[in-house]
PDB file of C-alpha atoms in Angstrom:
ATOM      1  CA  UNK A   1     -87.628  75.349  93.913  1.00 44.00           C
ATOM      2  CA  UNK A   2     -90.450  72.982  93.013  1.00 47.00           C
ATOM      3  CA  UNK A   3     -89.208  72.788  89.424  1.00 51.00           C
ATOM      4  CA  UNK A   4     -85.690  71.879  90.574  1.00 51.00           C
ATOM      5  CA  UNK A   5     -87.094  69.213  92.854  1.00 57.00           C
ATOM      6  CA  UNK A   6     -89.133  67.675  90.057  1.00 78.00           C
ATOM      7  CA  UNK A   7     -86.100  67.611  87.779  1.00 84.00           C
ATOM      8  CA  UNK A   8     -84.169  65.763  90.465  1.00 86.00           C
ATOM      9  CA  UNK A   9     -86.951  63.205  90.794  1.00 89.00           C
ATOM     10  CA  UNK A  10     -87.045  62.806  87.030  1.00 90.00           C
ATOM     11  CA  UNK A  11     -83.293  62.170  86.905  1.00 91.00           C
ATOM     12  CA  UNK A  12     -83.489  59.627  89.716  1.00 91.00           C
ATOM     13  CA  UNK A  13     -86.311  57.730  87.998  1.00 91.00           C
ATOM     14  CA  UNK A  14     -84.396  57.664  84.712  1.00 92.00           C
ATOM     15  CA  UNK A  15     -81.338  56.278  86.504  1.00 92.00           C
ATOM     16  CA  UNK A  16     -83.495  53.643  88.146  1.00 92.00           C
ATOM     17  CA  UNK A  17     -85.116  52.726  84.834  1.00 89.00           C
ATOM     18  CA  UNK A  18     -81.709  52.492  83.142  1.00 91.00           C
ATOM     19  CA  UNK A  19     -80.390  50.126  85.819  1.00 90.00           C
ATOM     20  CA  UNK A  20     -83.532  47.994  85.821  1.00 85.00           C
ATOM     21  CA  UNK A  21     -83.722  47.574  82.020  1.00 82.00           C
ATOM     22  CA  UNK A  22     -80.064  47.044  81.098  1.00 80.00           C
ATOM     23  CA  UNK A  23     -79.118  43.804  79.359  1.00 75.00           C
ATOM     24  CA  UNK A  24     -75.613  44.016  80.837  1.00 80.00           C
ATOM     25  CA  UNK A  25     -76.594  42.990  84.358  1.00 80.00           C
ATOM     26  CA  UNK A  26     -74.744  45.854  86.034  1.00 90.00           C
ATOM     27  CA  UNK A  27     -73.868  49.459  85.196  1.00 92.00           C
ATOM     28  CA  UNK A  28     -71.250  51.773  86.656  1.00 93.00           C
ATOM     29  CA  UNK A  29     -71.413  55.494  87.368  1.00 95.00           C
ATOM     30  CA  UNK A  30     -69.677  56.224  84.074  1.00 94.00           C
ATOM     31  CA  UNK A  31     -72.144  54.087  82.124  1.00 93.00           C
ATOM     32  CA  UNK A  32     -75.144  55.816  83.684  1.00 94.00           C
ATOM     33  CA  UNK A  33     -73.726  59.337  83.261  1.00 94.00           C
ATOM     34  CA  UNK A  34     -72.940  58.769  79.589  1.00 93.00           C
ATOM     35  CA  UNK A  35     -76.278  57.134  78.714  1.00 93.00           C
ATOM     36  CA  UNK A  36     -78.339  59.808  80.420  1.00 94.00           C
ATOM     37  CA  UNK A  37     -76.090  62.800  79.789  1.00 94.00           C
ATOM     38  CA  UNK A  38     -75.593  63.419  83.479  1.00 93.00           C
ATOM     39  CA  UNK A  39     -72.527  64.716  85.250  1.00 93.00           C
ATOM     40  CA  UNK A  40     -70.655  61.876  86.946  1.00 94.00           C
ATOM     41  CA  UNK A  41     -71.070  63.566  90.328  1.00 94.00           C
ATOM     42  CA  UNK A  42     -74.844  63.742  89.795  1.00 93.00           C
ATOM     43  CA  UNK A  43     -75.045  60.094  88.680  1.00 93.00           C
ATOM     44  CA  UNK A  44     -72.981  59.054  91.683  1.00 94.00           C
ATOM     45  CA  UNK A  45     -75.180  60.941  94.165  1.00 94.00           C
ATOM     46  CA  UNK A  46     -78.352  59.466  92.700  1.00 94.00           C
ATOM     47  CA  UNK A  47     -76.975  55.925  92.690  1.00 94.00           C
ATOM     48  CA  UNK A  48     -75.757  56.300  96.267  1.00 94.00           C
ATOM     49  CA  UNK A  49     -79.197  57.474  97.358  1.00 93.00           C
ATOM     50  CA  UNK A  50     -80.938  54.623  95.507  1.00 93.00           C
ATOM     51  CA  UNK A  51     -78.538  52.174  97.123  1.00 93.00           C
ATOM     52  CA  UNK A  52     -79.261  53.564 100.583  1.00 92.00           C
ATOM     53  CA  UNK A  53     -82.987  53.095  99.907  1.00 91.00           C
ATOM     54  CA  UNK A  54     -82.301  49.539  98.641  1.00 89.00           C
ATOM     55  CA  UNK A  55     -83.568  50.196  95.126  1.00 91.00           C
ATOM     56  CA  UNK A  56     -80.147  49.299  93.710  1.00 93.00           C
ATOM     57  CA  UNK A  57     -77.241  47.199  94.998  1.00 92.00           C
ATOM     58  CA  UNK A  58     -73.553  47.874  94.399  1.00 94.00           C
ATOM     59  CA  UNK A  59     -71.206  45.061  93.504  1.00 92.00           C
ATOM     60  CA  UNK A  60     -68.286  45.596  95.901  1.00 91.00           C
ATOM     61  CA  UNK A  61     -65.820  44.006  93.440  1.00 90.00           C
ATOM     62  CA  UNK A  62     -66.740  45.916  90.274  1.00 92.00           C
ATOM     63  CA  UNK A  63     -68.290  49.035  91.831  1.00 94.00           C
ATOM     64  CA  UNK A  64     -71.213  48.688  89.454  1.00 94.00           C
ATOM     65  CA  UNK A  65     -74.927  48.650  90.270  1.00 93.00           C
ATOM     66  CA  UNK A  66     -77.887  46.352  89.667  1.00 91.00           C
ATOM     67  CA  UNK A  67     -81.558  46.302  90.686  1.00 87.00           C
ATOM     68  CA  UNK A  68     -82.166  45.807  94.400  1.00 85.00           C
ATOM     69  CA  UNK A  69     -84.618  43.573  96.229  1.00 79.00           C
ATOM     70  CA  UNK A  70     -87.019  46.432  96.969  1.00 82.00           C
ATOM     71  CA  UNK A  71     -87.530  47.142  93.274  1.00 78.00           C
ATOM     72  CA  UNK A  72     -88.266  43.457  92.689  1.00 71.00           C
ATOM     73  CA  UNK A  73     -90.787  43.454  95.566  1.00 73.00           C
ATOM     74  CA  UNK A  74     -92.594  46.488  94.131  1.00 75.00           C
ATOM     75  CA  UNK A  75     -92.862  44.867  90.718  1.00 70.00           C
ATOM     76  CA  UNK A  76     -94.100  41.626  92.273  1.00 62.00           C
ATOM     77  CA  UNK A  77     -96.764  43.531  94.240  1.00 66.00           C
ATOM     78  CA  UNK A  78     -97.970  45.316  91.120  1.00 66.00           C
ATOM     79  CA  UNK A  79     -98.235  42.051  89.220  1.00 57.00           C
ATOM     80  CA  UNK A  80    -100.009  40.409  92.165  1.00 61.00           C
ATOM     81  CA  UNK A  81    -102.529  43.240  92.391  1.00 64.00           C
ATOM     82  CA  UNK A  82    -103.224  43.106  88.656  1.00 68.00           C
ATOM     83  CA  UNK A  83    -103.649  39.343  88.854  1.00 75.00           C
ATOM     84  CA  UNK A  84    -105.752  39.702  91.989  1.00 80.00           C
ATOM     85  CA  UNK A  85    -108.370  41.858  90.300  1.00 82.00           C
ATOM     86  CA  UNK A  86    -108.547  39.469  87.346  1.00 85.00           C
ATOM     87  CA  UNK A  87    -108.853  36.371  89.571  1.00 87.00           C
ATOM     88  CA  UNK A  88    -111.447  37.884  91.907  1.00 92.00           C
ATOM     89  CA  UNK A  89    -113.677  39.457  89.280  1.00 92.00           C
ATOM     90  CA  UNK A  90    -115.765  36.308  88.592  1.00 95.00           C
ATOM     91  CA  UNK A  91    -116.434  35.948  92.319  1.00 95.00           C
ATOM     92  CA  UNK A  92    -117.596  39.556  92.655  1.00 95.00           C
ATOM     93  CA  UNK A  93    -119.994  38.877  89.800  1.00 95.00           C
ATOM     94  CA  UNK A  94    -121.113  35.640  91.426  1.00 95.00           C
ATOM     95  CA  UNK A  95    -121.722  37.331  94.770  1.00 96.00           C
ATOM     96  CA  UNK A  96    -123.764  40.126  93.174  1.00 95.00           C
ATOM     97  CA  UNK A  97    -125.779  37.608  91.169  1.00 94.00           C
ATOM     98  CA  UNK A  98    -126.461  35.471  94.280  1.00 93.00           C
ATOM     99  CA  UNK A  99    -127.443  38.366  96.531  1.00 93.00           C
ATOM    100  CA  UNK A 100    -128.601  41.063  94.126  1.00 93.00           C
ATOM    101  CA  UNK A 101    -126.346  43.518  96.007  1.00 93.00           C
ATOM    102  CA  UNK A 102    -123.368  45.617  94.911  1.00 93.00           C
ATOM    103  CA  UNK A 103    -120.001  44.023  95.620  1.00 94.00           C
ATOM    104  CA  UNK A 104    -116.538  45.562  95.976  1.00 94.00           C
ATOM    105  CA  UNK A 105    -112.932  44.365  96.050  1.00 94.00           C
ATOM    106  CA  UNK A 106    -110.688  46.488  98.273  1.00 93.00           C
ATOM    107  CA  UNK A 107    -107.038  46.635  99.309  1.00 91.00           C
ATOM    108  CA  UNK A 108    -105.348  48.395 102.236  1.00 90.00           C
ATOM    109  CA  UNK A 109    -102.587  50.972 102.155  1.00 84.00           C
ATOM    110  CA  UNK A 110    -101.422  53.376 104.865  1.00 82.00           C
ATOM    111  CA  UNK A 111    -104.633  53.727 106.835  1.00 87.00           C
ATOM    112  CA  UNK A 112    -107.098  53.761 103.947  1.00 88.00           C
ATOM    113  CA  UNK A 113    -108.766  51.225 101.682  1.00 90.00           C
ATOM    114  CA  UNK A 114    -108.949  51.580  97.926  1.00 88.00           C
ATOM    115  CA  UNK A 115    -111.759  50.121  95.836  1.00 89.00           C
ATOM    116  CA  UNK A 116    -110.053  48.233  93.002  1.00 87.00           C
ATOM    117  CA  UNK A 117    -113.163  46.620  91.501  1.00 89.00           C
ATOM    118  CA  UNK A 118    -116.937  46.900  91.740  1.00 91.00           C
ATOM    119  CA  UNK A 119    -119.985  44.982  90.434  1.00 92.00           C
ATOM    120  CA  UNK A 120    -123.383  46.669  90.665  1.00 90.00           C
ATOM    121  CA  UNK A 121    -126.217  44.414  91.855  1.00 87.00           C
ATOM    122  CA  UNK A 122    -129.761  44.214  90.512  1.00 89.00           C
ATOM    123  CA  UNK A 123    -131.339  45.459  93.756  1.00 83.00           C
ATOM    124  CA  UNK A 124    -131.749  49.236  93.854  1.00 71.00           C
ATOM    125  CA  UNK A 125    -129.338  51.057  96.181  1.00 72.00           C
ATOM    126  CA  UNK A 126    -127.499  54.352  95.936  1.00 70.00           C
ATOM    127  CA  UNK A 127    -123.837  53.572  96.685  1.00 75.00           C
ATOM    128  CA  UNK A 128    -121.419  56.479  96.210  1.00 72.00           C
ATOM    129  CA  UNK A 129    -118.287  54.495  95.360  1.00 80.00           C
ATOM    130  CA  UNK A 130    -116.005  54.430  92.349  1.00 80.00           C
ATOM    131  CA  UNK A 131    -112.994  52.271  91.478  1.00 83.00           C
ATOM    132  CA  UNK A 132    -109.832  53.975  92.767  1.00 79.00           C
ATOM    133  CA  UNK A 133    -111.645  55.793  95.562  1.00 82.00           C
ATOM    134  CA  UNK A 134    -110.116  55.770  99.064  1.00 84.00           C
ATOM    135  CA  UNK A 135    -111.924  55.566 102.401  1.00 88.00           C
ATOM    136  CA  UNK A 136    -110.624  55.557 105.989  1.00 90.00           C
ATOM    137  CA  UNK A 137    -110.088  51.917 106.999  1.00 92.00           C
ATOM    138  CA  UNK A 138    -111.737  52.249 110.386  1.00 93.00           C
ATOM    139  CA  UNK A 139    -115.020  53.476 108.822  1.00 91.00           C
ATOM    140  CA  UNK A 140    -115.698  50.565 106.478  1.00 92.00           C
ATOM    141  CA  UNK A 141    -116.325  46.848 106.736  1.00 95.00           C
ATOM    142  CA  UNK A 142    -113.556  46.013 104.281  1.00 96.00           C
ATOM    143  CA  UNK A 143    -111.137  48.341 106.036  1.00 95.00           C
ATOM    144  CA  UNK A 144    -111.796  46.802 109.423  1.00 96.00           C
ATOM    145  CA  UNK A 145    -111.310  43.311 107.998  1.00 97.00           C
ATOM    146  CA  UNK A 146    -107.990  44.302 106.470  1.00 96.00           C
ATOM    147  CA  UNK A 147    -106.900  46.096 109.683  1.00 95.00           C
ATOM    148  CA  UNK A 148    -107.785  43.027 111.772  1.00 95.00           C
ATOM    149  CA  UNK A 149    -105.330  40.862 109.847  1.00 94.00           C
ATOM    150  CA  UNK A 150    -102.423  43.316 109.793  1.00 92.00           C
ATOM    151  CA  UNK A 151     -99.189  42.277 111.540  1.00 90.00           C
ATOM    152  CA  UNK A 152     -99.356  43.505 115.127  1.00 89.00           C
ATOM    153  CA  UNK A 153     -96.627  46.080 114.670  1.00 89.00           C
ATOM    154  CA  UNK A 154     -98.362  47.703 111.679  1.00 89.00           C
ATOM    155  CA  UNK A 155    -101.689  47.687 113.462  1.00 91.00           C
ATOM    156  CA  UNK A 156    -100.240  49.396 116.531  1.00 90.00           C
ATOM    157  CA  UNK A 157     -98.682  52.158 114.391  1.00 89.00           C
ATOM    158  CA  UNK A 158    -102.053  52.701 112.732  1.00 90.00           C
ATOM    159  CA  UNK A 159    -103.840  52.892 116.086  1.00 89.00           C
ATOM    160  CA  UNK A 160    -101.300  55.290 117.534  1.00 87.00           C
ATOM    161  CA  UNK A 161    -101.431  57.850 114.703  1.00 87.00           C
ATOM    162  CA  UNK A 162    -105.090  57.663 113.650  1.00 88.00           C
ATOM    163  CA  UNK A 163    -107.346  60.633 114.406  1.00 88.00           C
ATOM    164  CA  UNK A 164    -110.885  59.356 114.349  1.00 89.00           C
ATOM    165  CA  UNK A 165    -113.580  61.288 112.509  1.00 87.00           C
ATOM    166  CA  UNK A 166    -117.295  60.598 112.869  1.00 89.00           C
ATOM    167  CA  UNK A 167    -118.992  60.424 109.471  1.00 89.00           C
ATOM    168  CA  UNK A 168    -122.353  59.404 110.970  1.00 91.00           C
ATOM    169  CA  UNK A 169    -123.696  58.954 114.521  1.00 92.00           C
ATOM    170  CA  UNK A 170    -122.771  55.240 114.133  1.00 92.00           C
ATOM    171  CA  UNK A 171    -119.052  55.762 113.317  1.00 91.00           C
ATOM    172  CA  UNK A 172    -116.338  54.273 115.482  1.00 90.00           C
ATOM    173  CA  UNK A 173    -114.899  57.230 117.355  1.00 86.00           C
ATOM    174  CA  UNK A 174    -111.983  55.920 119.408  1.00 89.00           C
ATOM    175  CA  UNK A 175    -109.123  53.424 119.568  1.00 90.00           C
ATOM    176  CA  UNK A 176    -110.694  51.199 122.246  1.00 91.00           C
ATOM    177  CA  UNK A 177    -113.904  50.610 120.307  1.00 92.00           C
ATOM    178  CA  UNK A 178    -111.941  49.818 117.145  1.00 93.00           C
ATOM    179  CA  UNK A 179    -109.681  47.332 118.934  1.00 92.00           C
ATOM    180  CA  UNK A 180    -112.734  45.487 120.288  1.00 93.00           C
ATOM    181  CA  UNK A 181    -114.262  45.461 116.805  1.00 94.00           C
ATOM    182  CA  UNK A 182    -111.095  44.057 115.204  1.00 94.00           C
ATOM    183  CA  UNK A 183    -110.886  41.302 117.818  1.00 93.00           C
ATOM    184  CA  UNK A 184    -114.471  40.313 117.019  1.00 94.00           C
ATOM    185  CA  UNK A 185    -113.702  40.215 113.296  1.00 95.00           C
ATOM    186  CA  UNK A 186    -110.742  37.892 113.799  1.00 92.00           C
ATOM    187  CA  UNK A 187    -113.032  35.587 115.781  1.00 92.00           C
ATOM    188  CA  UNK A 188    -116.070  35.551 113.477  1.00 92.00           C
ATOM    189  CA  UNK A 189    -114.258  35.842 110.139  1.00 93.00           C
ATOM    190  CA  UNK A 190    -116.146  38.834 108.718  1.00 96.00           C
ATOM    191  CA  UNK A 191    -116.602  42.551 109.319  1.00 96.00           C
ATOM    192  CA  UNK A 192    -119.596  44.916 109.400  1.00 94.00           C
ATOM    193  CA  UNK A 193    -120.259  48.557 108.647  1.00 94.00           C
ATOM    194  CA  UNK A 194    -123.597  49.471 110.226  1.00 93.00           C
ATOM    195  CA  UNK A 195    -124.134  52.880 108.579  1.00 92.00           C
ATOM    196  CA  UNK A 196    -120.731  54.039 109.833  1.00 91.00           C
ATOM    197  CA  UNK A 197    -119.501  55.572 106.573  1.00 88.00           C
ATOM    198  CA  UNK A 198    -122.867  56.606 105.113  1.00 88.00           C
ATOM    199  CA  UNK A 199    -126.327  56.898 106.571  1.00 89.00           C
ATOM    200  CA  UNK A 200    -128.654  54.312 105.071  1.00 90.00           C
ATOM    201  CA  UNK A 201    -125.844  51.992 103.931  1.00 90.00           C
ATOM    202  CA  UNK A 202    -124.844  48.687 105.538  1.00 93.00           C
ATOM    203  CA  UNK A 203    -121.854  46.641 104.411  1.00 95.00           C
ATOM    204  CA  UNK A 204    -120.450  43.179 105.188  1.00 96.00           C
ATOM    205  CA  UNK A 205    -116.900  42.108 104.229  1.00 97.00           C
ATOM    206  CA  UNK A 206    -114.723  39.003 104.334  1.00 97.00           C
ATOM    207  CA  UNK A 207    -110.970  38.461 103.829  1.00 96.00           C
ATOM    208  CA  UNK A 208    -109.313  37.236 100.633  1.00 95.00           C
ATOM    209  CA  UNK A 209    -106.069  35.305 101.153  1.00 93.00           C
ATOM    210  CA  UNK A 210    -103.009  34.880  98.984  1.00 87.00           C
ATOM    211  CA  UNK A 211    -101.023  31.700  98.370  1.00 84.00           C
ATOM    212  CA  UNK A 212     -99.131  32.092 101.663  1.00 84.00           C
ATOM    213  CA  UNK A 213    -102.344  32.563 103.662  1.00 88.00           C
ATOM    214  CA  UNK A 214    -101.886  36.293 104.199  1.00 89.00           C
ATOM    215  CA  UNK A 215    -104.948  38.494 103.834  1.00 93.00           C
ATOM    216  CA  UNK A 216    -104.284  40.929 100.970  1.00 91.00           C
ATOM    217  CA  UNK A 217    -107.796  42.066 100.029  1.00 93.00           C
ATOM    218  CA  UNK A 218    -111.407  42.060 101.129  1.00 96.00           C
ATOM    219  CA  UNK A 219    -114.637  41.301  99.288  1.00 97.00           C
ATOM    220  CA  UNK A 220    -117.737  43.141 100.448  1.00 96.00           C
ATOM    221  CA  UNK A 221    -121.424  43.639  99.675  1.00 95.00           C
ATOM    222  CA  UNK A 222    -123.351  46.829 100.377  1.00 93.00           C
ATOM    223  CA  UNK A 223    -127.018  47.791 100.577  1.00 91.00           C
ATOM    224  CA  UNK A 224    -129.768  49.377 102.674  1.00 91.00           C
ATOM    225  CA  UNK A 225    -130.384  48.390 106.328  1.00 92.00           C
ATOM    226  CA  UNK A 226    -133.874  47.044 105.525  1.00 89.00           C
ATOM    227  CA  UNK A 227    -132.567  44.249 103.291  1.00 90.00           C
ATOM    228  CA  UNK A 228    -129.314  43.657 105.153  1.00 91.00           C
ATOM    229  CA  UNK A 229    -130.826  43.324 108.620  1.00 86.00           C
ATOM    230  CA  UNK A 230    -133.549  40.958 107.492  1.00 86.00           C
ATOM    231  CA  UNK A 231    -131.208  38.733 105.426  1.00 87.00           C
ATOM    232  CA  UNK A 232    -128.005  39.135 107.442  1.00 92.00           C
ATOM    233  CA  UNK A 233    -127.168  35.447 108.075  1.00 93.00           C
ATOM    234  CA  UNK A 234    -127.866  34.451 104.476  1.00 94.00           C
ATOM    235  CA  UNK A 235    -125.824  37.343 103.032  1.00 95.00           C
ATOM    236  CA  UNK A 236    -122.854  36.716 105.296  1.00 95.00           C
ATOM    237  CA  UNK A 237    -122.863  32.990 104.528  1.00 95.00           C
ATOM    238  CA  UNK A 238    -122.737  33.682 100.765  1.00 96.00           C
ATOM    239  CA  UNK A 239    -120.099  36.379 101.288  1.00 96.00           C
ATOM    240  CA  UNK A 240    -117.762  34.167 103.277  1.00 96.00           C
ATOM    241  CA  UNK A 241    -118.101  31.285 100.839  1.00 95.00           C
ATOM    242  CA  UNK A 242    -117.413  33.581  97.879  1.00 96.00           C
ATOM    243  CA  UNK A 243    -114.330  35.061  99.581  1.00 95.00           C
ATOM    244  CA  UNK A 244    -113.107  31.564 100.291  1.00 95.00           C
ATOM    245  CA  UNK A 245    -113.455  30.584  96.619  1.00 94.00           C
ATOM    246  CA  UNK A 246    -111.722  33.787  95.521  1.00 94.00           C
ATOM    247  CA  UNK A 247    -108.845  32.961  97.903  1.00 93.00           C
ATOM    248  CA  UNK A 248    -108.507  29.492  96.423  1.00 92.00           C
ATOM    249  CA  UNK A 249    -108.440  31.026  92.917  1.00 89.00           C
ATOM    250  CA  UNK A 250    -105.570  33.276  94.124  1.00 85.00           C
ATOM    251  CA  UNK A 251    -103.549  30.218  95.154  1.00 84.00           C
ATOM    252  CA  UNK A 252    -104.541  29.798  98.803  1.00 86.00           C
ATOM    253  CA  UNK A 253    -104.600  26.201 100.009  1.00 74.00           C
ATOM    254  CA  UNK A 254    -107.562  25.676 102.324  1.00 67.00           C
ATOM    255  CA  UNK A 255    -106.585  25.026 105.919  1.00 58.00           C
ATOM    256  CA  UNK A 256    -107.669  26.017 109.410  1.00 44.00           C
ATOM    257  CA  UNK A 257    -106.265  29.544 109.130  1.00 48.00           C
ATOM    258  CA  UNK A 258    -109.378  30.817 107.340  1.00 45.00           C
ATOM    259  CA  UNK A 259    -110.454  32.623 110.507  1.00 47.00           C
TER     260      UNK A 259
END
């Protein structure tokens, strides 16, 4: 059963690739079936499914198919994310050089954050993070920053379905506390993780904005409570300024929507 399912997925992806890479603009069911060696009925079912999901669009006059808007959006997001890491890298390095602490770049997806870049600081600190690693958004400074700037509908869905887990005695354990925390972040412009994900690790994070002003990533610094409590104001000031410069590098035009 699993093998049959994987074969179906493979066929669908090949159909999608064929439509997306054709030089003819549009392809019909016959074109797809002949190029991929599929039965016409199979090609038709796959194309109909892809159309329903908005990955392809059918020309009502010719009956042929071309790439849909959703496929274009996915490609644009991939390119943006690749560009994002490249544009933000110098600012992660700058932040780590200024503070001596380890910095991260994170993005949000379906309730978790993913570390997409990391620069290790000169100051000693054991930080168990690797690029590509996921963490629950509610248990990290970057995650709470990204949650706080989600559209209200997306945020409510997250709050309704999230089952809170306490990683340390300091972890946020319920919806009410998280909502209050997110409101505070929107007001002050940065987020905190006071040993919520790991004992002995404090983290501060600030939003990174795209050209249209939307928050699409977060820059953070992490280290032990001893250094971060004593130097909190200085660290946060450098963090916010660095995130602002990274946003400008990503095309954001400075205005009063920073916070």
